[in-house]
Amino acid sequence: MNVLLLGASGRIGQRITNELLERGHEVTGVSRSGDIDGIDDPDFEAVAGDATDSDEIAELAEGHDVVASALGPSGEESVEILPEMAETLIEGLRQTDVDRFGWTGGAGGLNVGPDTQLVETDDFPDELVPLAEAHIDGFELILDVDDLQWSYVAPPAQIEPGERTGEYRTAEGQLVAGEGGESYISMEDFAIAFVDELENGDSIHTQLAVGY
Ligand SMILES: NC(=O)c1ccc[n+]([C@@H]2O[C@H](COP(=O)([O-])OP(=O)(O)OC[C@H]3O[C@@H](n4cnc5c(N)ncnc54)[C@H](OP(=O)(O)O)[C@@H]3O)[C@@H](O)[C@H]2O)c1
């Protein structure tokens, strides 16, 4: 596949880039500066792009098989930029022949019980509520889209740099947690699950939760 990856300079984006390149795909990695450190591969090109500009996204996406996102509010950016970037991507792709995208989402909107989302639970950290709600707003925008082939891939409650083991489980709309309630995955294994979904498209139009 020839993949345009938005957020390629981010923590998860760098791992998705490595996973795609490892499997022989071509990657155009987008960051605002156009600089993406630490990737030296003939199948990788770093470009500058603003994920809040739909014309720019359309221009960048043209000629790719799929657009992937590991976008997030970096540094001092407001969390409100998340739904804005989701809307920009949708509007941008509608100007192109590219109809497939994968989106890295948030765990807060996943269900942990009947009619209860993770963000609504007592243990959910207060300081992460605005980010979780921004992810839910982004998901609701994506959920309304039926003319593009999207997969929304949500991490578990905890995701950190770690080992690439190849192990993971998935669930539709439901937080993936172990028997003791722990909900975790390494960023490397999340990248495997994300790229598996880009390759096989088993969960199109689905909120696909990933974890161990
Ligand atoms: N448990 C959870 O729910 C959970 C946990 C971790 C992460 N996540 C989500 O996963 C996503 C990725 O997380 P991360 O930790 O890898 O994020 P990160 O390291 O902060 O990376 C964010 C990426 O977004 C890009 N970006 C931001 N604004 C942009 C713009 N206007 N135009 C183009 N690119 C822009 C940044 O590029 P620049 O180089 O231009 O800044 C960077 O590549 C986020 O949405 C995050 O909230 C969820």
XYZ file of N, CA and C in Angstrom, residues 4 8 11 31 39 61 67-68 75 83 92 107 112 116 122 124 143-144 171 177 180 182-183 185 198 201 203 211:
84
model
N -0.554 7.616 3.167
C -0.288 8.955 3.700
C -0.577 8.883 5.189
N 2.751 11.489 11.647
C 3.862 10.525 11.581
C 5.005 10.883 12.534
N 4.297 10.055 18.805
C 4.802 8.824 19.456
C 4.203 7.577 18.822
N 4.030 15.961 8.992
C 4.063 16.742 10.240
C 3.977 18.203 9.814
N 13.973 8.274 10.784
C 13.509 7.265 9.824
C 14.312 7.436 8.539
N -3.277 13.748 -0.095
C -3.831 12.379 -0.130
C -3.844 11.796 -1.533
N -5.326 6.830 3.747
C -4.787 7.845 4.651
C -4.951 7.324 6.074
N -3.864 7.377 6.823
C -3.910 6.936 8.221
C -3.660 8.146 9.104
N 1.780 19.401 22.209
C 2.226 20.595 22.937
C 1.076 21.359 23.551
N -11.493 16.988 16.981
C -12.625 16.890 16.059
C -12.445 17.758 14.816
N -11.471 16.726 3.268
C -10.356 16.625 2.322
C -10.503 15.388 1.444
N -9.588 5.995 24.166
C -10.241 4.927 24.926
C -11.479 5.414 25.678
N -17.516 0.230 28.989
C -16.971 -0.683 30.007
C -18.095 -1.487 30.649
N -22.266 2.479 29.735
C -21.251 3.246 30.483
C -19.947 3.289 29.701
N -15.649 6.362 37.782
C -15.074 7.164 38.872
C -13.556 7.258 38.799
N -11.667 7.412 36.207
C -11.095 8.094 35.045
C -10.490 9.428 35.490
N -18.409 8.587 12.724
C -19.506 7.603 12.724
C -20.595 7.957 11.709
N -20.768 9.236 11.470
C -21.803 9.702 10.530
C -21.419 9.493 9.066
N -11.967 -5.740 20.281
C -13.397 -5.845 20.611
C -14.091 -4.670 19.958
N -9.693 -5.260 28.276
C -9.017 -5.273 29.577
C -8.739 -6.710 29.976
N -7.822 -8.827 35.567
C -7.719 -7.975 36.751
C -8.215 -6.557 36.477
N -6.938 -4.542 34.201
C -5.921 -3.675 33.593
C -6.128 -3.620 32.083
N -5.983 -2.434 31.534
C -6.248 -2.213 30.123
C -5.019 -1.523 29.536
N -1.614 -1.638 26.339
C -0.882 -2.208 25.191
C 0.365 -1.360 24.971
N -5.506 -1.746 8.538
C -5.353 -1.066 7.245
C -5.224 -2.092 6.130
N -8.811 -4.620 6.422
C -10.123 -3.960 6.363
C -11.243 -4.795 6.954
N -12.620 -4.412 9.800
C -13.486 -3.660 10.723
C -13.835 -2.277 10.188
N -6.241 -4.072 22.719
C -5.511 -4.178 23.988
C -4.998 -5.600 24.152
